[in-house]
Short mmCIF file of C-alpha atoms and ligand atoms in Angstrom, two decimals:
data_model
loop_
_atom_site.label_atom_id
_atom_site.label_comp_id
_atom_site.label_asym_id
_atom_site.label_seq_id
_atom_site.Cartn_x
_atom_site.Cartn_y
_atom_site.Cartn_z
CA UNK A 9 71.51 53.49 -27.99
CA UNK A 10 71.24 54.35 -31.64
CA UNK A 11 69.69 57.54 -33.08
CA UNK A 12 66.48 57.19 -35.32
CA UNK A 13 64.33 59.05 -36.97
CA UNK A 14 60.54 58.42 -37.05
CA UNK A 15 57.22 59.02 -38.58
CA UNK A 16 54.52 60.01 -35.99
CA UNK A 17 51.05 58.89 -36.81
CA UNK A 18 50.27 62.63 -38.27
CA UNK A 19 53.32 62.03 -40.62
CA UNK A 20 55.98 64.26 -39.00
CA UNK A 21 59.68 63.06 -38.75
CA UNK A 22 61.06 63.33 -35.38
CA UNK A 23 64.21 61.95 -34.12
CA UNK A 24 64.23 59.53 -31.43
CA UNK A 25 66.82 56.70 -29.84
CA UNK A 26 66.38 53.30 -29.91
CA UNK A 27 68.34 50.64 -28.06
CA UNK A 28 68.81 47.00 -30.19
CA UNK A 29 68.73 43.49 -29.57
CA UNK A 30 69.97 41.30 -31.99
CA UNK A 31 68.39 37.48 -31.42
CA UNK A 32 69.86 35.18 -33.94
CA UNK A 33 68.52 32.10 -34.84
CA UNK A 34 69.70 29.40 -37.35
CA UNK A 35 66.96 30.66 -39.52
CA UNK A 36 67.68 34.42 -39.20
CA UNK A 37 68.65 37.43 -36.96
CA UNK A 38 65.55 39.07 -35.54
CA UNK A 39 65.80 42.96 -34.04
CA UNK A 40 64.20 44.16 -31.50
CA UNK A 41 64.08 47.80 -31.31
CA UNK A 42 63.05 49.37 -28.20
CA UNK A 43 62.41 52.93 -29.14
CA UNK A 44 61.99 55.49 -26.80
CA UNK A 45 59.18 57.25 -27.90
CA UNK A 46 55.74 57.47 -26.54
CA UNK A 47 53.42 57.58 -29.95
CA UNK A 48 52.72 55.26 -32.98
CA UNK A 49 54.93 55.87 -35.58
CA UNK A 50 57.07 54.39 -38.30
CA UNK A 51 60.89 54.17 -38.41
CA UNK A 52 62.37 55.48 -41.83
CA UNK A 53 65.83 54.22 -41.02
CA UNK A 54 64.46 50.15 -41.34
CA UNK A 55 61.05 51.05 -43.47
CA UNK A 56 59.73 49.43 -40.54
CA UNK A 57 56.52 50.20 -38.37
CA UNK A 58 57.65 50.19 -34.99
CA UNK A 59 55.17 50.16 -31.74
CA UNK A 60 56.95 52.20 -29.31
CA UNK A 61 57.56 50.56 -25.91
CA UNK A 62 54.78 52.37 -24.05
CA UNK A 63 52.27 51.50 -26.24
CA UNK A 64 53.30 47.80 -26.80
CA UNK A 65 54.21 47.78 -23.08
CA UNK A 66 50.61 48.45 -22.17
CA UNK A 67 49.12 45.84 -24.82
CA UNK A 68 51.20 42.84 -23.04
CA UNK A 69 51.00 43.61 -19.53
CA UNK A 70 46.73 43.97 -20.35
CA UNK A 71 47.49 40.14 -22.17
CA UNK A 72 49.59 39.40 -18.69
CA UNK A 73 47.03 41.11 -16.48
CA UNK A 74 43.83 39.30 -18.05
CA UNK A 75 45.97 36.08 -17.65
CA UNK A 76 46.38 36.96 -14.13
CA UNK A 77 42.70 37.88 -13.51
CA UNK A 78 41.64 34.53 -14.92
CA UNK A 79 44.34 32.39 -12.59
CA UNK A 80 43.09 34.32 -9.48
CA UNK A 81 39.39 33.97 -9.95
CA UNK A 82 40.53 30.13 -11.13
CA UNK A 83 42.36 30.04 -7.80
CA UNK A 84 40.07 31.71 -5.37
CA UNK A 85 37.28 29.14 -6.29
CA UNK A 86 39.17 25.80 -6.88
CA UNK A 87 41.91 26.00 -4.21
CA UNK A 88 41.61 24.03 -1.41
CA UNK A 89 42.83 26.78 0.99
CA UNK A 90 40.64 29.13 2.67
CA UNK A 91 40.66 33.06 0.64
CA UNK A 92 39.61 35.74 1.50
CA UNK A 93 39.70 39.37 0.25
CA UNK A 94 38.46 42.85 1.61
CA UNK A 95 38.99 45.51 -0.24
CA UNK A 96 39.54 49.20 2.60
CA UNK A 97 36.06 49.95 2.84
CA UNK A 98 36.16 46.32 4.71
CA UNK A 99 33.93 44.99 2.49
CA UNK A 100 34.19 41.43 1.05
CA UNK A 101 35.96 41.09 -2.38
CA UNK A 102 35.95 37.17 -2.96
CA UNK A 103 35.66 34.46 -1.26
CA UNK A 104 37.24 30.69 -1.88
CA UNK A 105 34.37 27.65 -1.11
CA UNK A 106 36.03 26.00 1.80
CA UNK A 107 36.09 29.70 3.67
CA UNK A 108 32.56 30.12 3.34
CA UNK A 109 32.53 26.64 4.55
CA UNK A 110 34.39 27.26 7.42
CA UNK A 111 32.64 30.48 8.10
CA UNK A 112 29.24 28.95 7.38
CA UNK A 113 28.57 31.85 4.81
CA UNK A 114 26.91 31.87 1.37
CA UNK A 115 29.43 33.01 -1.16
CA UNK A 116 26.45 34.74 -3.43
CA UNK A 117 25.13 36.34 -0.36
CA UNK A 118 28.53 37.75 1.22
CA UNK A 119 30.15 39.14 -1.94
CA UNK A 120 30.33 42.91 -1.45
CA UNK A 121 29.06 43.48 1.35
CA UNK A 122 30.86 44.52 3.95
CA UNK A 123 31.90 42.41 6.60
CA UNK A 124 30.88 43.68 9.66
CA UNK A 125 27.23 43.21 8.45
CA UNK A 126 27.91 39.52 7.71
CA UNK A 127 28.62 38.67 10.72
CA UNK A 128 26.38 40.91 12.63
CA UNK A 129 25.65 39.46 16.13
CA UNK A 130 29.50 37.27 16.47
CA UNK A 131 30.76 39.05 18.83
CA UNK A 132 34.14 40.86 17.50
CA UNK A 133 37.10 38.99 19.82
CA UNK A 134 34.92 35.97 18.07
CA UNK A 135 35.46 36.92 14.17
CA UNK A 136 37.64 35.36 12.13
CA UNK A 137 37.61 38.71 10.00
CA UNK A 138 39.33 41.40 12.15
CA UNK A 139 39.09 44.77 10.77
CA UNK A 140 42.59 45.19 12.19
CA UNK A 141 43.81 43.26 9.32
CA UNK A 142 43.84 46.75 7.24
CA UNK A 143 46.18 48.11 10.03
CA UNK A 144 48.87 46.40 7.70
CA UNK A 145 50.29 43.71 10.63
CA UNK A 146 51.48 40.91 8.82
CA UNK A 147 50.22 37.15 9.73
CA UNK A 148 52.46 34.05 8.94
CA UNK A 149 51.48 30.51 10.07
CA UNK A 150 48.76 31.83 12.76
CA UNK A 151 47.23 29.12 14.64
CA UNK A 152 43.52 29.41 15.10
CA UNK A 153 40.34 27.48 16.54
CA UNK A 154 37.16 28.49 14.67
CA UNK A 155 33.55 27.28 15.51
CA UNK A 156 31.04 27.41 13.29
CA UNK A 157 27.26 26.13 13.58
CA UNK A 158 28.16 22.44 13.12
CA UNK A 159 31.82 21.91 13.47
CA UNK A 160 35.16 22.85 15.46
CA UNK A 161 38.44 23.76 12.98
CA UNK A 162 41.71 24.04 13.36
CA UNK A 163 43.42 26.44 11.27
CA UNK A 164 46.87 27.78 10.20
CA UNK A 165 46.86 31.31 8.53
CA UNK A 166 48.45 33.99 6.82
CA UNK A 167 47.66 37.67 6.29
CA UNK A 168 48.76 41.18 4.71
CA UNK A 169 48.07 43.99 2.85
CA UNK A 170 47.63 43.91 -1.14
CA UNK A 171 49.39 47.41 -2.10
CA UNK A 172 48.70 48.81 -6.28
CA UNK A 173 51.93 49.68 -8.19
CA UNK A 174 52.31 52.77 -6.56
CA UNK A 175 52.52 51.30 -3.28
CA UNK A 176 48.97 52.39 -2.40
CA UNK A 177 46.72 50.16 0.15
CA UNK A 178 43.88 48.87 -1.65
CA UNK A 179 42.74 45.67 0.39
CA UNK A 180 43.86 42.92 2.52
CA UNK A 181 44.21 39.38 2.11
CA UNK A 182 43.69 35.95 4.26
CA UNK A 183 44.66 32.69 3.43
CA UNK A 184 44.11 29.65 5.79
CA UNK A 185 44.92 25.73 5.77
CA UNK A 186 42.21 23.57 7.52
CA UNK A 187 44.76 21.08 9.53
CA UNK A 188 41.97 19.88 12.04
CA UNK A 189 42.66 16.57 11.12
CA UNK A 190 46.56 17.00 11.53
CA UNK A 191 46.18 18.83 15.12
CA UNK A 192 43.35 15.90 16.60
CA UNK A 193 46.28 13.58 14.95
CA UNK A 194 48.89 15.39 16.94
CA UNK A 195 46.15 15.45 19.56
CA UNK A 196 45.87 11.72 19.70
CA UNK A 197 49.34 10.68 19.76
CA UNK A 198 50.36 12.90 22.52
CA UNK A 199 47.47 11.38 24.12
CA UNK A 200 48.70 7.81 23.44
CA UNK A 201 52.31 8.66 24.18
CA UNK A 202 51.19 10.18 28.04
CA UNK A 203 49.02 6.49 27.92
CA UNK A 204 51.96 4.43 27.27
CA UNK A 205 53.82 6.11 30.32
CA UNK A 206 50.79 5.79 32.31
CA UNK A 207 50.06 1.96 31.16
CA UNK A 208 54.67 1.06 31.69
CA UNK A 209 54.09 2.37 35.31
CA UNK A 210 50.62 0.88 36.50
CA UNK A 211 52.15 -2.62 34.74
CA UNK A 212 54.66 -2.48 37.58
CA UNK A 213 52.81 -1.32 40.40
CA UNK A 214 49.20 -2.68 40.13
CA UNK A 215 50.75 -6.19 41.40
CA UNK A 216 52.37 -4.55 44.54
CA UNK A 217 48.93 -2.55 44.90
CA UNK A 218 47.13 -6.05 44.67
CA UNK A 219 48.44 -7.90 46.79
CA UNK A 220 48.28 -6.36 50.20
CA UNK A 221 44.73 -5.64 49.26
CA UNK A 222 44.20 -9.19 49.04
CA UNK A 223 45.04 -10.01 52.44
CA UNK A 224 43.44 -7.02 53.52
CA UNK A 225 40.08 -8.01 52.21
CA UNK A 226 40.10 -11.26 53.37
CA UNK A 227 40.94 -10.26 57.13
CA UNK A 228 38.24 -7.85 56.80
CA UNK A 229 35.77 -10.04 55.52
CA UNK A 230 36.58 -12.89 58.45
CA UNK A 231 36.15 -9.46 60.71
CA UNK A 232 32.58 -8.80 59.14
CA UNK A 233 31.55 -12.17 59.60
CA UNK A 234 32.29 -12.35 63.22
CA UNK A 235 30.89 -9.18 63.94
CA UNK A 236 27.55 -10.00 62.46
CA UNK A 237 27.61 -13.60 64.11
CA UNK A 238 28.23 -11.31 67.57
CA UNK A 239 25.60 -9.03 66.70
CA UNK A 240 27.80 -5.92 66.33
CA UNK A 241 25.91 -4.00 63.79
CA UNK A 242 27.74 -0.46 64.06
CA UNK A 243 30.92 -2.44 63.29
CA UNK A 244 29.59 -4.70 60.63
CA UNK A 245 28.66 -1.63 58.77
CA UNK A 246 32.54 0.45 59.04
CA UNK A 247 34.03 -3.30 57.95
CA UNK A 248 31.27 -2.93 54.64
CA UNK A 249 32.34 0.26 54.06
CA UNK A 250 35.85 -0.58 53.86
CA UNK A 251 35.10 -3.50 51.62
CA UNK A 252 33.52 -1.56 49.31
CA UNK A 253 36.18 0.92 49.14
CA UNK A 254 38.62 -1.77 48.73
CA UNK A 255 36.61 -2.54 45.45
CA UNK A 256 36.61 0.35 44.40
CA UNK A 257 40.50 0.64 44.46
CA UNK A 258 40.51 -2.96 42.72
CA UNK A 259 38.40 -1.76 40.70
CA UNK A 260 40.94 1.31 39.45
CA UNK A 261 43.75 -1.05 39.65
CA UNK A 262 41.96 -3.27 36.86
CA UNK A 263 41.61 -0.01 34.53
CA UNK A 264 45.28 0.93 34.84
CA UNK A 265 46.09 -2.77 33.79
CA UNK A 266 44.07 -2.12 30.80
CA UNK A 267 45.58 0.89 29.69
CA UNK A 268 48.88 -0.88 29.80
CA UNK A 269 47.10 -2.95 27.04
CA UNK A 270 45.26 -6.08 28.16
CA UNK A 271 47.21 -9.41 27.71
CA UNK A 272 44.19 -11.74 27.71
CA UNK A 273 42.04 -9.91 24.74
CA UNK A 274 40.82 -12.39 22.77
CA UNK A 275 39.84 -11.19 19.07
CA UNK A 276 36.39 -12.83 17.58
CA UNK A 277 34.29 -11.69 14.58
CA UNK A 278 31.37 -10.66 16.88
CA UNK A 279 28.07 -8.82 15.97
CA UNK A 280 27.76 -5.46 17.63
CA UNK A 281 23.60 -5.84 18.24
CA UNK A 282 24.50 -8.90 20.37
CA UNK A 283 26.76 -7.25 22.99
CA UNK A 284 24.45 -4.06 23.12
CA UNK A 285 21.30 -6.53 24.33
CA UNK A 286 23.93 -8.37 26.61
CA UNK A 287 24.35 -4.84 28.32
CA UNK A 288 20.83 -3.45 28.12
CA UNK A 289 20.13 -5.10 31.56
CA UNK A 290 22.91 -3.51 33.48
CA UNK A 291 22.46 0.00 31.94
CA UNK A 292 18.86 -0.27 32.11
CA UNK A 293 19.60 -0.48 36.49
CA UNK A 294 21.81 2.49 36.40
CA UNK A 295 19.47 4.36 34.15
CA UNK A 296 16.35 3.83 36.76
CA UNK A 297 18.62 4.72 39.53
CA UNK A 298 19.00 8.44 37.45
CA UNK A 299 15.36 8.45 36.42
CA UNK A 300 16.50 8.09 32.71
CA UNK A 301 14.83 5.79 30.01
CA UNK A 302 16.46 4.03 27.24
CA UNK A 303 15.48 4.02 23.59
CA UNK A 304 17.64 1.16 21.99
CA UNK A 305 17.38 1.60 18.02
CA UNK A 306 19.13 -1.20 16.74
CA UNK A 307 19.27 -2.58 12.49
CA UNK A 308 18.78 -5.83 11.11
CA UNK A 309 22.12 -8.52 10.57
CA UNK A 310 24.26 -5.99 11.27
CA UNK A 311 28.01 -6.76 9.41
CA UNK A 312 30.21 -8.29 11.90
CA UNK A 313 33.13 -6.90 13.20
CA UNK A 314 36.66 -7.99 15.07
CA UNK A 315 36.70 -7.35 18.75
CA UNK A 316 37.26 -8.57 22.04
CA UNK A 317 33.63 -9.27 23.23
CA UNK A 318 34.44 -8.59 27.03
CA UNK A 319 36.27 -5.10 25.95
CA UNK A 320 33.42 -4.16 23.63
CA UNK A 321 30.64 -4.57 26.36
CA UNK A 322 33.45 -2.30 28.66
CA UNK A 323 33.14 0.52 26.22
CA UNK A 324 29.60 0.94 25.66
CA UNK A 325 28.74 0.59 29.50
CA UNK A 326 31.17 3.34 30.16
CA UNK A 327 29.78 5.60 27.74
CA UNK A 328 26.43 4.75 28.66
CA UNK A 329 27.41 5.46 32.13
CA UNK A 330 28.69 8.80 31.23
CA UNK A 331 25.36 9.72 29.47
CA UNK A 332 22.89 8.89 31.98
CA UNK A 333 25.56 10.31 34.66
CA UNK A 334 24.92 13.58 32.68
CA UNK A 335 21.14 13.62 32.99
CA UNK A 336 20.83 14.90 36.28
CA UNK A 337 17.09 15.91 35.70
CA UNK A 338 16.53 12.42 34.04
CA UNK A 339 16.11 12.31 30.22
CA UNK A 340 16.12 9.52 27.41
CA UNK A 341 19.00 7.82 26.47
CA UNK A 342 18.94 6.95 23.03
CA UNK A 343 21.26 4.18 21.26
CA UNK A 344 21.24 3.98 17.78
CA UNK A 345 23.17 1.65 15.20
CA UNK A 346 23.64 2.68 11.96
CA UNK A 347 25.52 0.80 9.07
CA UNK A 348 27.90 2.50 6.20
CA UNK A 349 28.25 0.12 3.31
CA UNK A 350 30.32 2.75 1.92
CA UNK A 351 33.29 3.10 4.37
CA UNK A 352 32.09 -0.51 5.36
CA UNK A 353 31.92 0.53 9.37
CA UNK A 354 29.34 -0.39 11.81
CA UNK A 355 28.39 3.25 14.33
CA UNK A 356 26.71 2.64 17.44
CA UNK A 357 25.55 6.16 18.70
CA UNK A 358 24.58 6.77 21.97
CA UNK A 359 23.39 10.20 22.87
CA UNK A 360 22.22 11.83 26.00
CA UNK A 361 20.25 15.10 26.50
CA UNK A 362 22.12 16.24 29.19
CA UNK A 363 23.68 19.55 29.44
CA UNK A 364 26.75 19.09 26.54
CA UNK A 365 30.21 19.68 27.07
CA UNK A 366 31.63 23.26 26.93
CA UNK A 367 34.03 24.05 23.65
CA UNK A 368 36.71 24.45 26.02
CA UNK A 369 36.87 21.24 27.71
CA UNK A 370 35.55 18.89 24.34
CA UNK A 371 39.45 18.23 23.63
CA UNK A 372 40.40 17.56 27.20
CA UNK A 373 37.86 14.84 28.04
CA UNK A 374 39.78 11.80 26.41
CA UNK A 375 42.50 12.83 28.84
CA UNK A 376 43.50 10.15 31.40
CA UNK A 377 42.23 11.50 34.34
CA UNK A 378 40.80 14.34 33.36
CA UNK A 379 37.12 14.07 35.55
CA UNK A 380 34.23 16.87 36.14
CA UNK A 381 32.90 14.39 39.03
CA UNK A 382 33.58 14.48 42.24
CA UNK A 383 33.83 10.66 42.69
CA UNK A 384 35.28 10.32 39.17
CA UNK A 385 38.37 8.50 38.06
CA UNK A 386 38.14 10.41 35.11
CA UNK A 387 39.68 6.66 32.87
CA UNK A 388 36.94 5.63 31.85
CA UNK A 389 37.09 7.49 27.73
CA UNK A 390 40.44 7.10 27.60
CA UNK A 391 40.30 3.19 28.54
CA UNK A 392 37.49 3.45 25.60
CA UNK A 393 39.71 5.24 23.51
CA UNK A 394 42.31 3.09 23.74
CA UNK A 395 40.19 -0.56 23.15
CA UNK A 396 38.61 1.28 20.05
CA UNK A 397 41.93 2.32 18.71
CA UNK A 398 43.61 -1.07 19.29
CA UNK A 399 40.83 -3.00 16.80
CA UNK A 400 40.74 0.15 14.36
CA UNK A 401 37.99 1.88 15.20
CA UNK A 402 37.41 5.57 16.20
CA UNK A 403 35.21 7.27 19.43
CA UNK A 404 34.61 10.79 18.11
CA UNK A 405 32.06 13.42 20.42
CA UNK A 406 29.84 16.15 19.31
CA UNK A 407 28.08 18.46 21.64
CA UNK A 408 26.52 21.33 20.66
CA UNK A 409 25.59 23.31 24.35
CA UNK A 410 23.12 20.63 24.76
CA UNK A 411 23.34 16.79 24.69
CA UNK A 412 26.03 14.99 23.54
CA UNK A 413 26.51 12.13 20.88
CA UNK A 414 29.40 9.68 21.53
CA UNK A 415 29.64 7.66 17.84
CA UNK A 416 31.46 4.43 18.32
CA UNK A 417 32.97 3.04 14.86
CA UNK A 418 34.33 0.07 13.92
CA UNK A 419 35.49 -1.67 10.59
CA UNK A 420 33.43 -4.35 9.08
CA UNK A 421 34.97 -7.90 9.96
CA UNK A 422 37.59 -9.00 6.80
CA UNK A 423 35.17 -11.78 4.80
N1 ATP B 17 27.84 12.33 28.05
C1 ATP B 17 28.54 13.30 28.66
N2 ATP B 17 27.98 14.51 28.90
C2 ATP B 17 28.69 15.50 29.50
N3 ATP B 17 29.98 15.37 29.89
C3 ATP B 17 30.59 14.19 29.68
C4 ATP B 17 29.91 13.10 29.05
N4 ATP B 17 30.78 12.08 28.95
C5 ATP B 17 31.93 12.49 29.51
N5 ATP B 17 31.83 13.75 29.95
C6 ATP B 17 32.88 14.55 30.58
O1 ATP B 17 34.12 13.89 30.38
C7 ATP B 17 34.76 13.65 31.64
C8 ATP B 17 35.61 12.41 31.53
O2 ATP B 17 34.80 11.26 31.37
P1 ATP B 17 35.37 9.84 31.81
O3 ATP B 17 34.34 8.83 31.52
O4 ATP B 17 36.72 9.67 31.20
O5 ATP B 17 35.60 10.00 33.37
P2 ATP B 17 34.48 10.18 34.48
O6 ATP B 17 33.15 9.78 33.95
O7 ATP B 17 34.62 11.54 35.03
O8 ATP B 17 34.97 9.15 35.55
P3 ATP B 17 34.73 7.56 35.52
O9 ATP B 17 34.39 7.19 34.13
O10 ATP B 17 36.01 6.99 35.96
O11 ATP B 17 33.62 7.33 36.47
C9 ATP B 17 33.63 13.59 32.63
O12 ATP B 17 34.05 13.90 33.93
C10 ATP B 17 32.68 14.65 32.08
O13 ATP B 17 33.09 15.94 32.46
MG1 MG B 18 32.95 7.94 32.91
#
């Protein structure tokens, strides 16, 4: 600390200390005097006109602070994470685009108010705004599910309390990641992993299962004959019984051996509109057993694409199935193929208006096994899953409380 004298602005001398750093370059030595004085003045000792700290102190942190300002408004509306900030009235500060996205919000109709009024009529456990968030509990890597209007997310978030200088509350903050895609990823490969166990032990016992049932059926069918050549109708019909049920366990048998991925697929470039009129006649029987009629929309040369033809018809009879099984009152069935030249994929849609699938169960359905039906084996999506997976292509659902839309896509055949 050195001892100075200075001239105030009003031209009095006053003494003051100064503390000085010395930065020396090749060109010169440069001082910097930090003077401990709170007005403008000048210091006689250097003929110099020195800014006092306070006053230059305030000039660069307003430089700093405006910098600041500019990054976070920058920041709030080009950063791909989800921000949002309340100030403690609980009213709405700013907003980044992808969480009015999420939230389904307008930005320009949400800023300032306050945030119980946007969301009037969510129910509270249902908002992703608590107002609990100004109770000062901090949030780190939160998972969340969040439905809006249109779409389900997935998403990771932080949140805390923005505190002034003084240590005074004057908002809150959330920030969220949208890893939806990451978590149906994670989604999918557990789901593939419990497959692969599934598919290693029916490989090994659908033989053993097969066999006996074999014999089986052919006793029972010599057993059926001679009844009905003897006239013995009571026990023709327990012997037709059994054989059905004996096809129906064949039947399961087959769809564990193709979850333990088919050996006899054969791969052709084959044109999607073709194997939807080969099926039209079969789902066209189910669907006037369920009082349902089907609206086939279908485009004109549709792309080709790689598949096994046998698999292919497999899939869209099982989700056909599943659609008119869910139009209990009857209904339309409607298929629709659509063509993006774009991502260069062929979707077949095929929608139902029964009554949807609850939130709850919409990730659970591609489950092996998992069945709302009483006689259900509850295979069939995941057996689609899987032959859409193994040739590229994706089976995503959307139900929104009422009817459901299974898309089927698949990648244009390589020219
Ligand atoms: N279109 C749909 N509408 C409503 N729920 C559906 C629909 N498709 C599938 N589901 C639900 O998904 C579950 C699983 O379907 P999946 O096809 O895998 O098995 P399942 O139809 O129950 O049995 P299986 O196909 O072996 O006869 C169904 O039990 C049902 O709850
Ligand atoms: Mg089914």
């Amino acid at each position: 600390m050195a001892a100075v004298t200075v001239r105030t602005a009003a031209g009095i001398l006053e003494p003051a200390r100064c503390r000085i750093y010395p930065l020396e370059s090749s060109a010169a030595t440069v001082y910097i005097l930090l003077l401990d004085y709170s007005r403008l003045c000048t210091c006689e000792e250097h003929g110099i006109t020195i800014r006092p700290r306070e006053v230059r102190g305030r000039s660069e942190r307003a430089g700093e602070l405006s910098l600041l300002q500019q990054f976070s408004g920058t920041f709030v509306k080009d950063v791909n994470l989800g921000v949002i900030l309340v100030d403690t009235q609980f009213r709405l500060v700013d907003i980044s685009e992808l969480a009015c996205t999420v939230l389904g919000i307008k930005r320009s109709l949400s800023i300032n108010r306050c945030v119980d009024d946007i969301f009037q009529g969510v129910p509270k456990e249902h908002q992703l705004i608590q107002r609990t968030l100004l109770d000062g509990v901090l949030v780190r890597n939160h998972a969340v599910s969040w439905t809006n209007d249109r779409q389900r997310y997935e998403l990771l978030m932080d949140s805390s309390l923005i505190r002034s200088g003084t240590g005074e509350i004057v908002g809150a903050y959330i920030i969220f990641k949208d890893v939806t895609n990451l978590r149906s990823l994670e989604q999918q490969v557990q789901r593939s992993d419990r497959l692969a166990m599934i598919g290693q032990i029916a490989a090994g016992t659908a033989h053993e299962i097969r066999n006996p049932l074999t014999s089986i059926k052919g006793f029972l069918q010599v057993l059926n004959r001679t009844f009905q050549q003897n006239g013995m109708e009571r026990e023709e019909g327990y012997t037709d019984l059994m054989l059905a049920e004996i096809d129906r366990i064949n039947e399961l048998v087959g769809e564990f051996l193709l979850l333990s991925k088919p050996k006899h697929v054969s791969y052709d470039k084959i044109d999607v509109s073709a194997v939807l009129r080969d099926i039209l006649p079969i789902i066209n029987n189910q669907a006037v057993l369920h009082n349902v009629t089907i609206h086939y929309e279908s485009v004109y040369q549709i792309p080709k694409i790689v598949a096994d033809r046998e698999l292919l018809k497999q899939v869209f009879i099982n989700l056909c199935k599943n659609g008119i099984e869910a139009m209990i009152q009857g209904g339309t069935l409607t298929i629709i193929e659509r063509i993006e030249y774009r991502e260069r994929k062929v979707h077949v849609d095929i929608q139902d208006a029964g009554p949807g699938i609850p939130a709850f169960l919409i990730d659970k359905i591609f489950d092996p096994f998992f069945t709302t039906k009483e006689n259900g084996t509850g295979l069939g999506l995941s057996v689609c899953q899987r032959i859409i997976h193994d040739i590229g292509g994706s089976v995503r659902v959307a139900s929104k409380g009422y009817g459901t839309t299974f898309t089927v896509s698949l990648p244009f055949a390589p020219e």
